[in-house]
XYZ file of C-alpha atoms in Angstrom:
325
model
C 0.094 0.425 -0.382
C 2.794 2.647 1.569
C 4.342 2.642 -2.543
C 0.415 3.958 -3.999
C 1.429 7.960 -3.720
C 3.899 9.648 -4.450
C 4.632 13.451 -4.726
C 5.919 15.629 -6.565
C 7.729 18.894 -5.504
C 7.653 22.544 -7.184
C 9.432 25.537 -6.070
C 8.528 29.378 -6.793
C 10.241 32.387 -5.553
C 7.705 34.173 -3.513
C 8.669 37.914 -4.408
C 6.776 41.242 -5.281
C 6.295 39.260 -9.285
C 4.974 35.983 -7.383
C 1.424 35.505 -9.412
C -0.306 32.807 -7.460
C -0.859 29.594 -9.938
C -4.188 27.790 -10.510
C -3.188 25.253 -7.875
C -2.484 27.640 -5.167
C -5.501 27.993 -2.113
C -6.617 31.298 -2.433
C -7.336 31.860 1.091
C -3.113 31.241 1.861
C -1.217 34.615 3.128
C 0.919 35.081 0.694
C -1.954 34.238 -2.584
C -4.127 37.009 -0.603
C -1.094 39.640 -1.348
C -0.803 38.911 -4.856
C -4.103 39.957 -5.836
C -6.078 43.068 -6.669
C -4.151 46.002 -7.702
C -1.731 47.077 -5.236
C -1.059 43.690 -5.419
C 3.053 44.365 -6.503
C 3.003 47.310 -3.645
C 1.274 44.553 -0.999
C 4.010 41.821 -0.902
C 6.581 44.237 -1.412
C 5.704 46.106 1.771
C 5.469 43.090 3.119
C 9.128 41.021 2.077
C 10.932 45.010 3.443
C 8.954 43.875 6.430
C 10.660 40.452 7.160
C 13.515 41.622 5.976
C 13.115 44.755 8.793
C 11.943 42.240 11.996
C 14.503 39.866 11.123
C 17.918 42.009 11.590
C 15.958 43.274 14.397
C 16.117 40.045 15.942
C 19.735 39.250 14.665
C 20.934 42.218 15.989
C 24.556 40.912 17.484
C 27.214 42.045 14.747
C 24.462 44.236 12.751
C 25.191 47.542 14.459
C 22.582 49.408 11.120
C 20.314 46.735 11.666
C 20.880 45.300 7.535
C 22.341 42.316 7.566
C 20.383 39.994 6.602
C 17.196 39.706 4.315
C 15.488 37.105 3.620
C 13.696 35.104 0.780
C 11.430 33.157 0.420
C 9.941 30.322 -1.234
C 6.519 28.626 -2.125
C 7.116 25.116 -2.069
C 3.864 23.086 -3.012
C 3.626 19.326 -3.199
C 1.332 17.375 -5.380
C 0.540 13.800 -4.482
C -0.459 10.788 -7.370
C -2.137 8.092 -6.698
C -2.032 4.290 -7.987
C 0.578 5.986 -10.839
C -2.942 7.768 -12.186
C -1.175 10.459 -13.884
C -3.811 12.430 -12.322
C -2.210 14.405 -9.143
C -4.162 17.115 -6.142
C -2.934 20.107 -4.774
C -1.788 17.847 -1.739
C 0.552 20.643 0.548
C 1.993 24.044 0.221
C 4.725 25.747 2.418
C 7.178 28.153 2.764
C 9.896 27.773 2.807
C 13.024 30.589 4.170
C 16.519 31.423 2.918
C 18.476 34.157 4.715
C 21.082 36.218 2.830
C 23.747 37.459 4.717
C 24.698 40.435 2.605
C 28.400 40.892 5.058
C 29.291 36.947 4.833
C 27.603 36.833 0.802
C 26.114 33.444 2.171
C 22.498 31.914 1.087
C 21.698 29.649 4.327
C 18.694 27.493 4.516
C 16.245 28.391 6.595
C 13.123 26.137 7.623
C 10.318 24.742 5.524
C 6.718 24.344 7.474
C 6.247 28.246 7.820
C 2.087 29.356 6.741
C 1.134 25.946 6.248
C -1.628 25.245 3.778
C -3.463 21.864 2.315
C -6.821 21.603 0.779
C -7.725 18.354 2.425
C -7.469 20.364 5.395
C -9.878 22.654 3.811
C -12.710 19.943 3.800
C -12.228 18.436 7.821
C -12.857 20.890 8.756
C -14.906 23.674 6.286
C -16.743 20.601 5.327
C -16.599 17.312 6.796
C -16.880 19.405 10.456
C -19.740 21.333 9.224
C -21.826 18.987 7.707
C -20.943 16.558 10.815
C -23.242 19.248 12.973
C -26.032 20.534 10.609
C -29.033 20.188 12.346
C -27.203 19.584 16.410
C -27.809 20.645 19.036
C -24.638 20.502 20.545
C -21.771 20.791 18.792
C -19.405 17.410 18.339
C -15.849 16.325 16.572
C -16.232 12.771 13.989
C -14.087 10.613 16.027
C -11.769 9.781 13.118
C -12.419 14.107 12.375
C -8.231 14.434 10.545
C -6.794 11.189 10.992
C -6.343 11.352 7.047
C -4.409 14.314 6.686
C -2.577 13.667 9.502
C -1.489 10.434 7.745
C -0.452 12.117 4.962
C 1.650 14.368 6.069
C 3.272 12.155 8.167
C 4.028 10.221 5.085
C 5.033 12.864 2.720
C 7.162 13.618 5.906
C 9.207 10.535 5.931
C 9.176 9.765 2.367
C 12.332 10.068 0.363
C 10.877 13.112 -1.450
C 11.425 14.695 1.087
C 14.516 13.547 2.593
C 15.739 14.713 -1.231
C 14.703 18.233 -0.675
C 14.645 19.358 2.641
C 17.361 18.289 5.685
C 15.253 18.846 8.939
C 11.616 18.586 9.636
C 9.273 21.156 9.411
C 8.308 23.620 12.003
C 4.302 25.236 11.802
C 3.737 29.033 12.820
C 0.460 29.555 13.041
C -1.204 32.675 15.706
C -2.455 31.752 18.869
C -6.559 30.738 18.977
C -9.219 33.294 20.343
C -11.345 31.684 22.609
C -8.417 30.346 24.748
C -6.217 31.481 27.700
C -2.720 31.587 27.918
C -0.330 31.921 30.847
C 2.935 33.127 30.615
C 5.641 30.476 32.799
C 8.966 31.392 34.315
C 10.663 29.836 30.758
C 12.374 32.420 28.426
C 13.894 31.615 24.994
C 16.837 34.448 24.278
C 15.022 34.687 20.616
C 12.074 33.076 21.027
C 11.098 35.123 24.405
C 8.524 34.458 26.889
C 6.968 30.962 26.067
C 3.287 30.706 27.111
C 0.112 27.361 28.223
C -2.739 27.186 27.288
C -5.508 26.289 29.542
C -6.815 23.910 27.901
C -5.848 22.136 23.917
C -7.701 23.176 20.969
C -9.457 21.819 18.203
C -5.708 22.764 15.902
C -3.955 21.329 18.377
C -5.765 17.666 18.253
C -5.774 17.824 14.620
C -1.774 18.879 14.259
C -1.092 16.788 16.569
C -2.359 13.598 14.501
C -0.127 15.142 11.705
C 2.642 14.124 14.954
C 3.368 18.080 15.347
C 3.978 19.142 19.253
C 3.192 22.830 19.596
C 4.512 25.228 22.571
C 3.458 28.546 22.185
C 6.337 32.130 22.718
C 6.165 35.709 21.898
C 9.619 36.984 21.001
C 10.839 40.186 21.786
C 9.799 43.087 20.507
C 6.202 40.891 19.396
C 2.846 42.047 21.424
C 1.783 38.609 21.272
C 2.389 34.689 21.211
C 2.901 32.667 18.155
C 1.867 28.548 18.336
C 4.561 27.081 17.245
C 3.728 23.166 15.619
C 7.347 20.928 14.971
C 8.456 17.233 15.557
C 12.091 16.680 18.121
C 12.762 19.325 19.952
C 12.042 23.563 18.813
C 14.153 24.976 21.122
C 18.011 23.035 20.301
C 17.196 21.504 16.496
C 17.378 24.508 14.032
C 20.442 27.089 14.165
C 19.050 31.157 15.654
C 19.321 32.826 11.796
C 16.536 29.429 10.941
C 14.077 30.384 14.508
C 14.832 33.660 13.022
C 13.652 33.208 9.632
C 10.162 31.704 11.049
C 9.586 34.601 13.284
C 9.911 37.471 11.636
C 8.353 35.330 8.413
C 4.518 34.524 10.278
C 4.680 37.120 12.389
C 4.800 39.683 9.523
C 1.454 38.259 7.992
C -0.366 37.424 10.856
C 0.780 41.270 11.542
C -0.836 41.922 8.517
C -3.936 39.290 8.864
C -4.541 39.475 12.422
C -3.845 43.137 13.254
C -5.782 43.048 16.164
C -3.606 40.813 17.915
C 0.225 41.072 16.179
C -0.652 44.586 15.983
C -2.142 45.275 19.341
C -0.448 48.681 20.387
C -0.533 46.856 24.205
C 2.268 44.703 24.365
C 0.397 40.349 25.993
C 1.095 40.386 29.814
C 1.304 37.054 32.094
C -2.178 36.744 31.715
C -3.610 36.896 27.666
C -6.500 36.130 25.797
C -6.475 36.936 22.131
C -9.422 39.977 21.304
C -9.757 39.635 16.973
C -12.182 42.410 18.798
C -9.400 44.270 19.944
C -10.039 48.242 18.773
C -6.295 49.399 20.391
C -4.522 47.937 17.030
C -2.035 49.313 13.946
C -3.698 48.993 10.300
C -0.514 47.677 8.167
C -0.083 49.489 4.538
C -1.516 46.316 3.218
C -5.017 44.997 1.693
C -5.855 41.707 3.210
C -9.199 40.576 2.217
C -10.262 38.730 5.353
C -13.916 38.347 4.348
C -12.461 36.634 1.112
C -11.098 34.151 3.136
C -13.544 32.778 4.888
C -15.571 32.145 1.751
C -13.267 30.113 -0.552
C -12.173 28.356 2.413
C -14.882 26.414 1.315
C -15.079 26.828 -1.676
C -11.348 24.496 -1.521
C -12.945 22.283 0.985
C -15.352 21.352 -2.224
C -13.157 21.214 -4.260
C -10.934 18.526 -2.487
C -14.325 16.310 -1.508
C -14.942 16.603 -5.329
C -11.154 16.160 -7.042
C -10.050 13.904 -4.236
C -11.644 12.367 -1.250
C -15.066 10.928 -3.478
C -13.053 9.534 -6.170
C -10.411 7.769 -4.133
C -12.522 7.240 -1.254
C -12.693 3.333 -0.898
C -8.251 3.844 -1.284
C -7.602 6.006 0.840
C -9.959 4.858 3.329
C -7.879 0.938 3.690
C -4.408 2.981 3.147
C -5.369 4.284 5.901
C -6.626 2.039 8.002
C -4.048 0.267 7.418
C -0.985 3.069 7.527
C 0.762 3.396 11.218
C 4.264 4.540 11.554
């Protein structure tokens, strides 16, 4: 059964000239920015924000705060089932590269970052919605996230992944606005103060089925914690510059997408409750369509259902039942 899936990886540079491909999830942060009349200015401003954030964190031997810049690469993973000749857009992530202008080195960063998946859209926007339709109390299907989690683990452990990437991915997301986070006594020099949520979230449970642990840190100069999903040891498996590349990239996107939390004018305290209704925040000079993002998640979930879940349902169920890692 393990030979039934093959992966193909495609890479494209995310710069001010980026144009989303037909298979890219338009709800993805970087794709949303690259649309409309302001697309080029959006991308230029976002990339500049990332560079500024990176240099602010990598301050040693960097007196003018201009030593580094970050190059972003969009990694698209297509999956083929049973040598059918038909591929499905499985996963899309960002990979960072760090340019050291002092040494003229191009340093490999972390893959993962802005993780997106059509199957995840299906699970959250179609399957979960249908499961709770007409129900008086919200519930989660017993097998929710099983298939997606196994497909992700299978890809990360595949020869294709290992040929392209030296380290396992780190996925950085925003915190949940319906949880409370308590600051702990643990402080990392780059990741900052660690926080603990008052309870597990559905996203945590979903990513756990992907084999990922989660820790919450508020980096220096940040105003709210970020969620870091990872394999292994987050604090010791990655270099300082690798971690900074993820922090600077993903916090920039969150400032644009969720300014109420990540561009707030007040810093998170010891006990922190994210608030998407917070009016005391600053707006970036970047156009982002959040309403359209929500509507497209449903559309993309139905796309996954029509072209992946239903046509290959028997194969996927059989594989999922037999696959273990």
